[in-house]
Coordinates of C-alpha atoms and ligand atoms in Angstrom, one line a residue:
X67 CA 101.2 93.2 121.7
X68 CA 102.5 95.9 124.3
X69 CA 105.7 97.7 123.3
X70 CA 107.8 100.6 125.5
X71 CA 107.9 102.9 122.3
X72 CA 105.1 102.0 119.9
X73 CA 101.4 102.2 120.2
X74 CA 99.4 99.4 118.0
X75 CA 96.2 100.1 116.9
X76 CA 94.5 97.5 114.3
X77 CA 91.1 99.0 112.8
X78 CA 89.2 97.6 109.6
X79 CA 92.3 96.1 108.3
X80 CA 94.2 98.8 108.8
X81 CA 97.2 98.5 111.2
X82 CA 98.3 102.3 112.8
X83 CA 101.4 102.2 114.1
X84 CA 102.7 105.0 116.8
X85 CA 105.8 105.6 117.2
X86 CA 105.3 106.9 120.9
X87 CA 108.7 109.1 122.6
X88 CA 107.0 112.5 122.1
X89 CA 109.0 114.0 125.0
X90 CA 112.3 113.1 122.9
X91 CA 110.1 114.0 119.6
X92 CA 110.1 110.2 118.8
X93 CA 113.7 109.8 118.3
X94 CA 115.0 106.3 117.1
X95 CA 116.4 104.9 120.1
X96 CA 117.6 101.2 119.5
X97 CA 114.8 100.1 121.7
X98 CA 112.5 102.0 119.3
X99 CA 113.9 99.9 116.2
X100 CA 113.6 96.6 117.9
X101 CA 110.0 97.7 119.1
X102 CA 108.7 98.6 115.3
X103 CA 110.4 96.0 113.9
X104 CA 109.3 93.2 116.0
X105 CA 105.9 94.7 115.7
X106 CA 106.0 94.8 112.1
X107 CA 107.2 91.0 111.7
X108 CA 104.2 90.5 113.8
X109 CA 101.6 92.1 112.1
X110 CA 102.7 91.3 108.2
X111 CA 101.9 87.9 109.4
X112 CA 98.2 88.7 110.9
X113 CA 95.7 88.1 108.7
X114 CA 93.5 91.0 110.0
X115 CA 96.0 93.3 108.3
X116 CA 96.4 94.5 105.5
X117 CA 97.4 97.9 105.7
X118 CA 100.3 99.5 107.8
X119 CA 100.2 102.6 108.8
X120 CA 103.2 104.4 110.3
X121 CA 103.2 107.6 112.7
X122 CA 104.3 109.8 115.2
X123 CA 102.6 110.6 118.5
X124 CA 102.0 114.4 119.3
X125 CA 101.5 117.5 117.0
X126 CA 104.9 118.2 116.6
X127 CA 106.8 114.7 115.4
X128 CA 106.6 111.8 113.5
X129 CA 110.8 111.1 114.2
X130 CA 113.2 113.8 115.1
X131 CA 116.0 110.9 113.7
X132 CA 117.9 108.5 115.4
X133 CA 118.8 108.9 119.4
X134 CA 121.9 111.2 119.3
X135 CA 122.2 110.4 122.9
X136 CA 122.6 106.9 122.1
X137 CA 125.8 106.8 119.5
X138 CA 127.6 110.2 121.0
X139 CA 130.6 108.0 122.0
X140 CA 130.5 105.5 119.4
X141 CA 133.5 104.1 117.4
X142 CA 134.0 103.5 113.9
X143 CA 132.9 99.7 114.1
X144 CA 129.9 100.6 116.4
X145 CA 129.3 103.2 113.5
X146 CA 128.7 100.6 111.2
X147 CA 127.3 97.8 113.4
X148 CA 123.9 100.5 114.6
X149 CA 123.6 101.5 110.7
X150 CA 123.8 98.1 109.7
X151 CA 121.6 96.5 111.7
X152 CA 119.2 99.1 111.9
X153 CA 118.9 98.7 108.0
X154 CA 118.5 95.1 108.3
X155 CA 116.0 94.7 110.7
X156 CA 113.7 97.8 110.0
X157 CA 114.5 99.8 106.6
X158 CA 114.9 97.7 104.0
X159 CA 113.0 94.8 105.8
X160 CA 110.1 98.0 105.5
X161 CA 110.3 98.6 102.1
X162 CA 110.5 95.3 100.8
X163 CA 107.4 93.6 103.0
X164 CA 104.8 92.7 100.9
X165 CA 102.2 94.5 102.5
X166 CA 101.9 98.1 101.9
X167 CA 103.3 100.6 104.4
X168 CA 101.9 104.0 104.8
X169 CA 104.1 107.0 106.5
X170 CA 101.6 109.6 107.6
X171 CA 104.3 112.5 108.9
X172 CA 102.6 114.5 111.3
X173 CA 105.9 116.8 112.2
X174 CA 109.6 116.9 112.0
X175 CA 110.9 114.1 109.7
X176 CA 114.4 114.4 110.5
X177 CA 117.8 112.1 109.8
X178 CA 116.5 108.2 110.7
X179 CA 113.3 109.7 110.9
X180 CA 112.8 110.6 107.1
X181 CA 114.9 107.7 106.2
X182 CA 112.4 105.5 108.1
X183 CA 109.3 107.4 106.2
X184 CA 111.3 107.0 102.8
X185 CA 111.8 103.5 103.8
X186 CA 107.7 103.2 103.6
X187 CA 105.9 103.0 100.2
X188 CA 105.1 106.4 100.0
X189 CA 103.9 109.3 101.9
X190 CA 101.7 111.8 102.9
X191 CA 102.6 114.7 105.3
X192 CA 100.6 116.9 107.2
X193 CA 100.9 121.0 106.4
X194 CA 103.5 121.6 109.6
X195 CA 106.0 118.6 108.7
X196 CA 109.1 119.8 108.0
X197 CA 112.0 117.2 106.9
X198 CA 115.3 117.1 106.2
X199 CA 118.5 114.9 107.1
X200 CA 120.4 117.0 109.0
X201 CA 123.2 114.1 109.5
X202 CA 126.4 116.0 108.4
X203 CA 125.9 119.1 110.9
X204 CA 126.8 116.0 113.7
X205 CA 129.7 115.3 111.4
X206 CA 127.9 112.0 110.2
X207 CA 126.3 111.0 107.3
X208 CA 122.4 109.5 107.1
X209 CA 123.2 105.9 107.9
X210 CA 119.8 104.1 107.2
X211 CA 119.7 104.6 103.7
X212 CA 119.3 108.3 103.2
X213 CA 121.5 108.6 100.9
X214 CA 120.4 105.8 98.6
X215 CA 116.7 106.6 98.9
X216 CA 116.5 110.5 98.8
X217 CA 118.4 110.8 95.4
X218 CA 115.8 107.6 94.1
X219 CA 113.0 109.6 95.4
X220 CA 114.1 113.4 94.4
X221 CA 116.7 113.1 91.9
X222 CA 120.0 113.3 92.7
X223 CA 121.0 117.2 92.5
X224 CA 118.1 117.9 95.1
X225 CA 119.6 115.3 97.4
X226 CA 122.6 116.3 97.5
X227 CA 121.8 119.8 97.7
X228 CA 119.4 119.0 100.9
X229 CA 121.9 116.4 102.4
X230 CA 125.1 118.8 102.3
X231 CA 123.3 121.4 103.4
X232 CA 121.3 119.4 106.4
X233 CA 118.6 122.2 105.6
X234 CA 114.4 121.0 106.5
X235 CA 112.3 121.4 103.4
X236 CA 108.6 122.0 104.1
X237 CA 105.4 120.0 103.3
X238 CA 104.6 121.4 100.3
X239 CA 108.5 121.7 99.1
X240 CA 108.3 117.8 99.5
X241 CA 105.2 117.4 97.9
X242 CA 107.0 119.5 94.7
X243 CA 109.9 117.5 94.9
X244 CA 108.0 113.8 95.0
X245 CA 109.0 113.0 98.3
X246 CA 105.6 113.3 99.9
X247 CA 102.5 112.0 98.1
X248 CA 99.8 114.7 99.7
X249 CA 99.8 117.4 102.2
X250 CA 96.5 117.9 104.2
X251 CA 96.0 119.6 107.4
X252 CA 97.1 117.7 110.8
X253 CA 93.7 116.9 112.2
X254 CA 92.9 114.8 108.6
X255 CA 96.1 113.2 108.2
X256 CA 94.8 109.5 109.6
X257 CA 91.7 109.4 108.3
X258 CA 92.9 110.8 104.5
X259 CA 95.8 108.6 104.7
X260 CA 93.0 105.6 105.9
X261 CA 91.4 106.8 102.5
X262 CA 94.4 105.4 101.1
X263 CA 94.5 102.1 102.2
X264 CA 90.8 101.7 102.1
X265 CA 91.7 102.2 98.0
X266 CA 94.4 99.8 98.2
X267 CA 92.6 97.1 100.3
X268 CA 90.0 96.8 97.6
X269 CA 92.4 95.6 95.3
X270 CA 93.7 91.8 95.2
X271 CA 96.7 91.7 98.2
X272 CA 99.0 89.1 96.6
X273 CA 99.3 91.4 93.4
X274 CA 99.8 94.2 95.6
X275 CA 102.3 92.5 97.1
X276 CA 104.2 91.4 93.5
X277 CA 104.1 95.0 92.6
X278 CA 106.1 96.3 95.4
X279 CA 108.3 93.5 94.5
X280 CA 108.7 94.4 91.1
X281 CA 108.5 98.3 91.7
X282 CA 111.4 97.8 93.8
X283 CA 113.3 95.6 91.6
X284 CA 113.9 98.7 89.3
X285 CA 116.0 100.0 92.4
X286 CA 118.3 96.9 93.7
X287 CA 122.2 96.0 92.5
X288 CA 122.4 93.3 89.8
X289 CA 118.6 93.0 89.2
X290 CA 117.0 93.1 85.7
X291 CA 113.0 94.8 86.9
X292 CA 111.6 93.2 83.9
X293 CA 112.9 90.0 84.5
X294 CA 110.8 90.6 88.2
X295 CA 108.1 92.4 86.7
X296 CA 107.9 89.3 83.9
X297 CA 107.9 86.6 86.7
X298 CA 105.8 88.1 89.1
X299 CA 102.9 88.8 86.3
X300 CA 103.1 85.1 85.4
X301 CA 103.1 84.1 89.1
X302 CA 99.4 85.7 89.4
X303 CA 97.9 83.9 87.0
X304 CA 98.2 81.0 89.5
X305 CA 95.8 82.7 92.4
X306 CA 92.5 82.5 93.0
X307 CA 92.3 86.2 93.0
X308 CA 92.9 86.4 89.7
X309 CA 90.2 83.9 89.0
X310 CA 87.9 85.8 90.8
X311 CA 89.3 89.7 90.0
X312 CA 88.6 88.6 85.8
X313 CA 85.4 86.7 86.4
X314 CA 83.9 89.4 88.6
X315 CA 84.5 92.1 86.0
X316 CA 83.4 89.5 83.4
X317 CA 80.4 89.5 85.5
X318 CA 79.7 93.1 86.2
X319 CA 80.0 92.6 89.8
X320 CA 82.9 93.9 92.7
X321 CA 85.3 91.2 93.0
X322 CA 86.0 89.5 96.4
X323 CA 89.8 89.0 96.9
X324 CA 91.2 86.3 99.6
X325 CA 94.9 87.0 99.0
X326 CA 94.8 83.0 97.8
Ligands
LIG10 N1 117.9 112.3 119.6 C1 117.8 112.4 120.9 N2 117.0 113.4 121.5 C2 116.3 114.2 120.7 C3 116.4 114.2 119.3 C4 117.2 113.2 118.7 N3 117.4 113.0 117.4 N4 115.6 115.1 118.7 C5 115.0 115.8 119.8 N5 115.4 115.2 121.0 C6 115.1 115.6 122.3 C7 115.8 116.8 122.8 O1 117.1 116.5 123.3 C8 114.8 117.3 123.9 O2 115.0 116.5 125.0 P1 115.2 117.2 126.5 O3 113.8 117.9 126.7 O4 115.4 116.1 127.4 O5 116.3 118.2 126.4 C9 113.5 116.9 123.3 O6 113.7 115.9 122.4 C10 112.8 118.1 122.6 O7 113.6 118.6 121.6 P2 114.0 120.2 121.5 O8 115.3 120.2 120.8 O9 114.0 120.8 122.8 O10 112.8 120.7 120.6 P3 112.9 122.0 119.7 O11 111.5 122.3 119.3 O12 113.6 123.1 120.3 O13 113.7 121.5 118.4 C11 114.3 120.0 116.6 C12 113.2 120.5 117.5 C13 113.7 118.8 115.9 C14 114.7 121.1 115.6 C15 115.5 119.6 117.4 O14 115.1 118.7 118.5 C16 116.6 118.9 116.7 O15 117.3 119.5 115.9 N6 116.7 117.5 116.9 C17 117.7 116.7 116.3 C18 117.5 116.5 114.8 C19 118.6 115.7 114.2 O16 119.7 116.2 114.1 N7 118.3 114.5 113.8 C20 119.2 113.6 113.1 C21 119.8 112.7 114.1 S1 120.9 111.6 113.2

């Protein structure tokens, strides 16, 4: 897999990926999008993953948001055509695969680039990250899903308050507010957010992957999330990781999960 903007790196199980512009502080150029999200089609299918990891390259960004220089002379339809594609093919595809994504923010999370980190399961930052989504200083709003996700994430007072005001929160201001999991210094950030996954990849992958659906539910138009939750707890009765997961601890011993 080589990419223009994005650096792959698969380890244990544990896919990194590297968002990789650090002269334009990773900015979200349409290229970019394509790149991460033809990358990340690829790799929920590899069975060698079963982590994703998503970064920034350099000490100083993980996105600085989407390419301004791309959409200065936009019109209204364009507008709407880069938001809604962008949400189509990266954001929401994101945060509803079935395999869990990490955002480790090592710097400025800003605009499309905390959208894309809020589009991930969760977070962890590192100390220096600062985010915010600046949109409405450039006379826009956020346009993939900032608006939506922020107030799910925060509560809706604190998002508006930090969307109106385009202000950068830091770290541990995120971590108060919910929006960040952990803060731990930059030179720790992969390997305590590999912690994580290590955790996770213990666990059996097609329940993880019901419980996103189901966690998720609880957020989307027109859809009852214990109706999902009710379906998708019945629907892992019929794996063999279940099988296995009940007679290991029936057992005493560590259960070994497939994903069948
Ligand atoms: N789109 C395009 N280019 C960007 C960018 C973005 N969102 N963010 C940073 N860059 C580019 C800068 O233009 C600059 O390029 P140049 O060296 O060719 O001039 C380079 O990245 C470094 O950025 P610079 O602004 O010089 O760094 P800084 O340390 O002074 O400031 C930020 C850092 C993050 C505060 C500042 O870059 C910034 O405000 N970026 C835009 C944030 C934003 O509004 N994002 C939402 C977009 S919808």
């Amino acid at each position: 897999m080589n990419y223009k903007n994005i650096l792959i790196s698969i380890e244990e199980k544990i896919a990194t990926v590297t968002i990789n512009r650090p002269e334009k502080l990773n900015a979200l150029s349409k290229a970019t999008i394509t790149d991460l999200s033809e990358a990340i089609k690829l790799l929920n299918k590899n069975e060698d993953v079963r982590v994703i990891i998503l970064t920034g390259s350099g000490e100083k960004a993980f996105v600085a948001g989407a390419d301004i220089s791309e959409f200065a002379n936009y019109t209204v339809v364009e507008g709407a055509q880069l938001a809604a594609e962008g949400q189509e093919s990266l954001f929401d595809y994101i945060e509803n695969l079935k395999k869990p994504v990490i955002a480790a923010i090592n710097g400025f999370a800003l605009g499309g680039g905390l959208e894309l980190a809020m589009a991930c399961h969760f977070r962890v930052a590192s100390v220096n990250a600062k985010m915010g989504l600046p949109e409405v200083s450039l006379g826009l709003i956020p346009g993939y899903g900032g608006t939506q996700r922020l107030p799910q994430l925060i509560g809706k007072g604190r998002a508006m308050e930090m969307i109106m005001t385009a202000a950068m929160i830091s770290a541990e201001e995120a971590k108060q507010y919910g929006l960040v999991n952990h803060v731990v210094p930059q030179t720790e950030l992969l390997t305590f957010t590999s912690v994580i996954a290590h955790k996770i990849m213990k666990n059996a992958p097609f329940a993880i992957g019901k419980a996103i659906k189901a966690i998720n539910a609880n957020f989307e138009d027109g859809k009852n999330g214990f109706d999902t939750e009710i379906k998708s707890f019945g629907e892992c009765f019929g794996t063999e990781d279940f099988k296995e997961g009940t007679t290991a601890f029936l057992e005493k011993r560590k259960a070994e999960f497939t994903g069948k």
